[in-house]
Coordinates of C-alpha atoms and ligand atoms in Angstrom, one line a residue:
X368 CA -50.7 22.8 -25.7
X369 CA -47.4 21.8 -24.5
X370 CA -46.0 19.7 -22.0
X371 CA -43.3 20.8 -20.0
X372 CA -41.7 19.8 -16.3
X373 CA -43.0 21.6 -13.5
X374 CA -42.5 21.8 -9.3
X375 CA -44.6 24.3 -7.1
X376 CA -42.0 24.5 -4.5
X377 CA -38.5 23.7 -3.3
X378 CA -38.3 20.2 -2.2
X379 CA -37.5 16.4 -3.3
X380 CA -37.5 14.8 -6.1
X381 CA -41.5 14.1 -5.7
X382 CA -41.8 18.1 -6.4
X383 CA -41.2 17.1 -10.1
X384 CA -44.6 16.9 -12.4
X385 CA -45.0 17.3 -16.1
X386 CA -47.8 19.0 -16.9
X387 CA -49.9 20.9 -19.8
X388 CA -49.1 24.4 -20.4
X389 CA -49.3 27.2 -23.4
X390 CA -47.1 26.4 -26.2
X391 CA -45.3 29.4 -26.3
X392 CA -44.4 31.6 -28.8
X393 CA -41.5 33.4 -30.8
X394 CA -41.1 36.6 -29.3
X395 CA -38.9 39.2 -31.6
X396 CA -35.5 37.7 -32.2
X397 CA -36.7 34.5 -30.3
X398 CA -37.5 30.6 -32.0
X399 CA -39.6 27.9 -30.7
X400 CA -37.9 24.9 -30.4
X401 CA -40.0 21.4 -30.7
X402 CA -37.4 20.0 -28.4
X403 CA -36.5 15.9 -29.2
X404 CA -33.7 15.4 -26.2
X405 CA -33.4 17.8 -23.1
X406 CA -30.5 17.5 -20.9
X407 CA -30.2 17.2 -17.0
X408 CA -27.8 18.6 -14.9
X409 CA -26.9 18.6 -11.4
X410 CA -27.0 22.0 -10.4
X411 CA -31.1 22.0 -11.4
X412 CA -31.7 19.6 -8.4
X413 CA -29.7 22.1 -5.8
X414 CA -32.4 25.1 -7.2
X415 CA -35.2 23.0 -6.7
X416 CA -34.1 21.7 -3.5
X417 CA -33.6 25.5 -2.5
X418 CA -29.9 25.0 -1.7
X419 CA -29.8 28.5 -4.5
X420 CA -32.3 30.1 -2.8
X421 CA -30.7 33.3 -2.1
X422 CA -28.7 33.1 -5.1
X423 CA -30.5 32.2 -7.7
X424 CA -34.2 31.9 -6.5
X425 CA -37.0 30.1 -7.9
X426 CA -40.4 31.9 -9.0
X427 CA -43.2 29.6 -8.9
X428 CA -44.5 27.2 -10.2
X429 CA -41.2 26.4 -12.1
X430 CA -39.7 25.2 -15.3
X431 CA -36.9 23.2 -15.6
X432 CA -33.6 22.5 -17.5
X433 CA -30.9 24.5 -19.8
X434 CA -30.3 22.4 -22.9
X435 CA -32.2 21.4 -25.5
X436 CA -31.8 19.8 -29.1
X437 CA -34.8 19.7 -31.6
X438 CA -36.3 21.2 -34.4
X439 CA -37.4 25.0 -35.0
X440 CA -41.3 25.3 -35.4
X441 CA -41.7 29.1 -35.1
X442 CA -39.4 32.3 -36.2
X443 CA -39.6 35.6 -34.2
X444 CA -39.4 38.7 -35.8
X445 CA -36.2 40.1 -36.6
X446 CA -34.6 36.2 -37.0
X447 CA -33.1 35.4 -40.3
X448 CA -30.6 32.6 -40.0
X449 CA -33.5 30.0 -39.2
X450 CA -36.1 28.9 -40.6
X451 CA -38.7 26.5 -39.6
X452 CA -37.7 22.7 -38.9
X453 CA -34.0 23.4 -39.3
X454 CA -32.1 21.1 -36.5
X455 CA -30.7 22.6 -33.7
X456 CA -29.0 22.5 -30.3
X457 CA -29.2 25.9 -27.8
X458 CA -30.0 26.6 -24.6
X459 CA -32.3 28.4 -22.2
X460 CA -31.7 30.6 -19.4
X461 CA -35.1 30.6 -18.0
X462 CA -35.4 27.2 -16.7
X463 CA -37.3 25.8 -19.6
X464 CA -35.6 23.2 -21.1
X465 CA -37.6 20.1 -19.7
X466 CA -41.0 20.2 -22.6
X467 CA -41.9 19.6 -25.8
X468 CA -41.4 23.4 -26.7
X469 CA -39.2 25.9 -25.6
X470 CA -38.5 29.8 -26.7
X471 CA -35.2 30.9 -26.9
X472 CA -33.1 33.7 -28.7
X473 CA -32.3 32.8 -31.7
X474 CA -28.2 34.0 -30.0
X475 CA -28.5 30.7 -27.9
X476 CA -29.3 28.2 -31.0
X477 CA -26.8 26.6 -33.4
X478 CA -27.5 24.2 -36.3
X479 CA -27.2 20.9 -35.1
X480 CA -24.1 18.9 -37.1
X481 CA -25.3 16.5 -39.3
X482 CA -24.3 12.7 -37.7
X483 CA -24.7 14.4 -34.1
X484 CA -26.9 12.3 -32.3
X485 CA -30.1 14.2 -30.8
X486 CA -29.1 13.1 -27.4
X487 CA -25.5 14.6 -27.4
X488 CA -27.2 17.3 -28.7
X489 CA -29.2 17.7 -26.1
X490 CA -27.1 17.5 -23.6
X491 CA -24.0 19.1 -24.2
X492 CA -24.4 23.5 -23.5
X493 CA -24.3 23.1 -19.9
X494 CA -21.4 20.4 -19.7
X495 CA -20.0 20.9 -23.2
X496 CA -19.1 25.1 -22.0
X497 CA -18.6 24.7 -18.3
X498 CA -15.7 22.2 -19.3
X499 CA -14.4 24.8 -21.7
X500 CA -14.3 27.3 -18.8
X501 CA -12.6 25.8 -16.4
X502 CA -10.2 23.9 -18.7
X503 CA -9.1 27.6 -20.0
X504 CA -9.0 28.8 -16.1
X505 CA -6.1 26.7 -15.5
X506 CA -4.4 28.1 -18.8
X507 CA -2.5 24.6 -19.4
X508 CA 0.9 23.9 -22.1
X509 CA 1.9 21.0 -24.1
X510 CA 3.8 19.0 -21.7
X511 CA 2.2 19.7 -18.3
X512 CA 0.6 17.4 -15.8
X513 CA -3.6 18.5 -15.0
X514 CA -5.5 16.7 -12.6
X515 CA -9.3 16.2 -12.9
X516 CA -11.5 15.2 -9.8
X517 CA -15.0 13.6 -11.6
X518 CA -12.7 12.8 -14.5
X519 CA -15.8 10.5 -16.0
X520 CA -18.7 12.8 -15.4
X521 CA -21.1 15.1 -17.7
X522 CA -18.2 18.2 -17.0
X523 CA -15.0 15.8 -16.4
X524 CA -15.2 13.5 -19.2
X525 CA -15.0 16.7 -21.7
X526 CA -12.7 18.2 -19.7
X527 CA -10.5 15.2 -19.7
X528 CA -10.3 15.2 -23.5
X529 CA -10.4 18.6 -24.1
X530 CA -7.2 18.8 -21.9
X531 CA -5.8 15.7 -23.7
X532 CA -6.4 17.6 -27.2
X533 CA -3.7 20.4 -25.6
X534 CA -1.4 17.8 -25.5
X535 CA -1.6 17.6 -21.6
X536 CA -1.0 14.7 -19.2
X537 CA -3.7 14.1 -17.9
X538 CA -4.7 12.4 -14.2
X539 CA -8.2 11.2 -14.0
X540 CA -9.7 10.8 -10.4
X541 CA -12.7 8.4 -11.0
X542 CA -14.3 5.4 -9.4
X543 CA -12.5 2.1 -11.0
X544 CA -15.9 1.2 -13.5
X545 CA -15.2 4.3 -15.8
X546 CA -10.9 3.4 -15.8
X547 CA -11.0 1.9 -19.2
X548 CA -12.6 4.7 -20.9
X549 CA -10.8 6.8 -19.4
X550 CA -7.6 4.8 -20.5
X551 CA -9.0 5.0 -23.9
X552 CA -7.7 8.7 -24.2
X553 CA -5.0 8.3 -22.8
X554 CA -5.8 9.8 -19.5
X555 CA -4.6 8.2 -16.1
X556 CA -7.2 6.8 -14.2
X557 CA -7.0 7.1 -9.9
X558 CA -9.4 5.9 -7.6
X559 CA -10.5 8.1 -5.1
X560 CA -10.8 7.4 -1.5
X561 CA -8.4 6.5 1.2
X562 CA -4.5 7.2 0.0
X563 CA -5.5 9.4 -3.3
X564 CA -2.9 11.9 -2.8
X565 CA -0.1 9.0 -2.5
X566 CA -1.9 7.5 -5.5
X567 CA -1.7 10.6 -7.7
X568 CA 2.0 11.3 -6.1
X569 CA 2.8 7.9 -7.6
X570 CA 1.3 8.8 -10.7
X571 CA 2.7 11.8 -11.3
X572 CA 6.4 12.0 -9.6
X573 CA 7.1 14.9 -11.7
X574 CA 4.2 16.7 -9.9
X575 CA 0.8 18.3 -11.0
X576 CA 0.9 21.9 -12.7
X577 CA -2.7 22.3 -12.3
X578 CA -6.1 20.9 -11.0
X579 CA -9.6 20.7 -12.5
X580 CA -12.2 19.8 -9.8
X581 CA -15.8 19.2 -10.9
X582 CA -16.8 17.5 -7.7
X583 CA -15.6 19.4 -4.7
X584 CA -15.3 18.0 -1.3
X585 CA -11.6 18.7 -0.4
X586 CA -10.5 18.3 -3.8
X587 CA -9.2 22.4 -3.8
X588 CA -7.4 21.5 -0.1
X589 CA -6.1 18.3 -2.0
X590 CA -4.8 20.6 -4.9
X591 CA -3.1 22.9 -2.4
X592 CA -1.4 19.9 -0.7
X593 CA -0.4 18.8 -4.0
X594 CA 1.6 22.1 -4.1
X595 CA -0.3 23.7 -6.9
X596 CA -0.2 28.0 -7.0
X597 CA -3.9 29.0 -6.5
X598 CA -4.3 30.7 -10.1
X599 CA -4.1 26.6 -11.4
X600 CA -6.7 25.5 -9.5
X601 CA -10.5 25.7 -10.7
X602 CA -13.4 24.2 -8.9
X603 CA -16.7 24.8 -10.5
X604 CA -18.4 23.7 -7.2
X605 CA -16.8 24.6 -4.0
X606 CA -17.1 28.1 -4.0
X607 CA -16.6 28.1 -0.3
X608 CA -13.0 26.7 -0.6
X609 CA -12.8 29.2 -4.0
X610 CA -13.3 32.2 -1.1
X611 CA -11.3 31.0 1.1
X612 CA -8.0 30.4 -0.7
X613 CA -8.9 32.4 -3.7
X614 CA -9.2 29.3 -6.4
X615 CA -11.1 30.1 -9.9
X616 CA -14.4 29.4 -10.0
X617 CA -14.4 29.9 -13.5
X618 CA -17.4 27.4 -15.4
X619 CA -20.2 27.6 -17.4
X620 CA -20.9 31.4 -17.0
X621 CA -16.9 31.6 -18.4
X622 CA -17.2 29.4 -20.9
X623 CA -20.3 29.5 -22.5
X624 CA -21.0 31.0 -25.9
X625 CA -22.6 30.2 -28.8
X626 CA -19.3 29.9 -31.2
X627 CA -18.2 27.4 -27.9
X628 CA -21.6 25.1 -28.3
X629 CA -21.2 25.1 -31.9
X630 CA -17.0 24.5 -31.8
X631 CA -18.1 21.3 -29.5
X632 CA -21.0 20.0 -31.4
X633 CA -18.9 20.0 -34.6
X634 CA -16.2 18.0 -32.6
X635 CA -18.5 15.4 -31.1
X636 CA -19.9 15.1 -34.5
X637 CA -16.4 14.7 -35.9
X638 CA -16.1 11.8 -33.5
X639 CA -13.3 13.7 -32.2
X640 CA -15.2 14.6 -28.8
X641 CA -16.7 11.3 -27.1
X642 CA -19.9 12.7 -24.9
X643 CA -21.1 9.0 -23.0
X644 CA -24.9 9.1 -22.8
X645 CA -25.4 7.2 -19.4
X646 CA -29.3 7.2 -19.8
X647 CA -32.3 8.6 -22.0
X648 CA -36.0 8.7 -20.1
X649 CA -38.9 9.5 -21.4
X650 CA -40.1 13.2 -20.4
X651 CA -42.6 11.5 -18.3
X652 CA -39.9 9.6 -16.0
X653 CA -38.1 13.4 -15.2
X654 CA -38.3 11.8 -11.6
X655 CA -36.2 8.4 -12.4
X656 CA -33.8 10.5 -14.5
X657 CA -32.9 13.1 -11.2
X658 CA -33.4 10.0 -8.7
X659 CA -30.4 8.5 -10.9
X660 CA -28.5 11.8 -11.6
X661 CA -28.8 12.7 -7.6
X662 CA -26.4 9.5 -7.0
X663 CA -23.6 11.6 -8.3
X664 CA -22.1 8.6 -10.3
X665 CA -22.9 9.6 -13.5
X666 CA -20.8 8.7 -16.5
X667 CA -21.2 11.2 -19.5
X668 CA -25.1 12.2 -19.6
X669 CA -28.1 11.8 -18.5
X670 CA -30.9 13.0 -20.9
X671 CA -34.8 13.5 -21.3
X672 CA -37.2 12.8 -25.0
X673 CA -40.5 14.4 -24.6
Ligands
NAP326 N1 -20.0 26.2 -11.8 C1 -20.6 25.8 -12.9 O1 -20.6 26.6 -13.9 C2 -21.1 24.4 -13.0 C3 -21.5 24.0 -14.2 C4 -21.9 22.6 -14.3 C5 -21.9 21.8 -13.2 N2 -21.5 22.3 -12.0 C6 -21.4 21.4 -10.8 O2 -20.3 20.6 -11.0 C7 -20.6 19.3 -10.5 C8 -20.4 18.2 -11.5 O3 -21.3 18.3 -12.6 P1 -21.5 17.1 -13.6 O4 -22.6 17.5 -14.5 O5 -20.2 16.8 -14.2 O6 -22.0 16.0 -12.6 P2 -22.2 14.4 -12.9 O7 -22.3 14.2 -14.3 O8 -23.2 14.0 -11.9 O9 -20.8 13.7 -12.5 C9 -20.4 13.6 -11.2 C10 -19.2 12.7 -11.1 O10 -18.6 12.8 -9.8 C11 -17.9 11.6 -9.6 N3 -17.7 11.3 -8.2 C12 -18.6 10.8 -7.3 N4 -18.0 10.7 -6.1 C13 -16.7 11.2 -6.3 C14 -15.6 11.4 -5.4 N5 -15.6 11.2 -4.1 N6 -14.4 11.9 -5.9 C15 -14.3 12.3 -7.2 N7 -15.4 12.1 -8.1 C16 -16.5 11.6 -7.6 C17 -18.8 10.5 -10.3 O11 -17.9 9.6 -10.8 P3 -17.8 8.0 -10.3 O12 -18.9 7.4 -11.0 O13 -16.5 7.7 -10.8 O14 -18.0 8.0 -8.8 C18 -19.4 11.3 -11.5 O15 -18.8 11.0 -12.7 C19 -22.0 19.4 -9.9 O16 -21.9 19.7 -8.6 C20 -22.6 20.5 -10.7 O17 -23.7 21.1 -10.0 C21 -21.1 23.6 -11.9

């Protein structure tokens, strides 16, 4: 058997149980994973709180959780690049993530870099590619100015530096705790709250060529205020403001691919990518990590060991 987060309906936090299930099997062209981090990511709180009902709905009871990081334990048919306890780092699109064993196609694994830590491996599809997505929206040159609302989050804090590596100025909007880090790339850190847009005007007196906004909230209105043309702003979560002014929405579905986790893991293994783990619980604890992850102040990761 396996063990593997569960919830029977859309609701709280107190919806989340790990329980025993059927170790699955490698379908043709699949692998089973023996999984030794999971990651956690915002948007799998707003399915099981229903808030994607209509757009993404839940069967019951579900699974949980994109990426994973672990070792292979069974080949499909048809799979010839694996074998059995290579390391790896993929993802799921069936909400499986969260267990000790996962299926996946073998398409959505990559070997996992030698010196990459399991728990960046873990971690890093849903963050890693959404930041890659709507970093390339915004289609910056050497020389501009980007600004980046959750500069120090699981998206933000690879967007920053992937932004940085394009030899962009960068303007980090992030509460005062995460400044130093963010300093250490060279990005410029800006509080948010009352007075931002004088504070980034100050920052910036040459202006702001494009905006990145992981967090939403008035950060696309903020953008527009800021003068920036529409096709330079990306939010990958106010869709509503995206409709309305006709932003990018482009994220994870834009930037994911397999070349893209494996072009980031190498990096973060390289030591040329710096992915913050903010906290590792126990598969057990799945509540503690989503009651900390739901405060929205997370810098870098959050991540699960079965
Ligand atoms: N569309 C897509 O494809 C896609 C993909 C992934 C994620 N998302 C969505 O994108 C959002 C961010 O995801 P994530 O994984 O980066 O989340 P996260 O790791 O929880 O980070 C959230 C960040 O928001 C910052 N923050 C809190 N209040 C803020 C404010 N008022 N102004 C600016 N920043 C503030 C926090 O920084 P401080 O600690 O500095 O407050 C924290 O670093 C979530 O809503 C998620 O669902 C969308």
């Amino acid at each position: 058997m396996a063990r593997a987060v569960r919830f029977e309906r859309y609701g709280g936090i107190e919806e989340l149980r790990v329980v025993e299930v059927p170790t699955p099997t490698a379908g043709p062209g699949q692998v089973v994973v023996e999984v030794v981090v999971a990651g956690t990511n915002p948007g799998e709180a707003k399915v099981r709180e229903g808030m994607f009902a209509e757009r993404w709905p839940a069967t019951f009871p579900s699974g949980q959780g994109s990426d994973f990081a672990g070792r292979i334990a069974e080949v499909g048919a048809g799979v010839e690049n694996f074998q059995v306890g290579d390391e790896v780092l993929g993802w799921t699109d069936e909400r499986a993530a969260q267990t000790t064993h996962v299926a996946a196609p073998a398409g959505q694994v990559t070997p996992k870099p030698a010196g990459l830590s399991w728990e960046i491996a873990g971690g890093l599809w849903v963050a890693g590619t959404t930041a890659v997505g709507a970093t390339r929206a915004v289609g910056v040159k050497a020389g501009e100015t980007v600004a980046v609302s959750g500069a120090a989050g699981g998206v933000g804090s690879i967007a920053v530096q992937l932004l940085r590596r394009a030899g962009v100025r960068v303007i980090g909007i992030a509460s005062a705790g995460t400044h130093d880090w963010l300093r250490s790339f060279g990005v410029i850190p800006v509080a948010y709250g009352d007075g931002l847009i004088d504070r980034i005007r100050a920052a910036a007196p040459d202006g702001i060529d494009a905006f990145v906004d992981t967090y939403g909230f008035g950060y696309v209105e903020l953008a527009l205020e800021l003068g920036i043309p529409v096709d330079r702003i990306d939010t990958i979560r106010d869709w509503d403001a995206a409709a309305k002014y006709g932003v990018q929405v482009d994220g994870n579905a834009a930037g994911s691919s397999v070349e893209a986790l494996a072009e980031l893991a190498a990096s973060a293994a390289a030591g040329e990518l710096e992915i913050p783990i903010a906290a590792v619980y126990p598969l057990d604890k799945v509540q503690e990590a989503y009651r900390e992850l739901e405060q929205q102040h997370t810098h870098g990761k959050i991540v699960l060991r079965p």
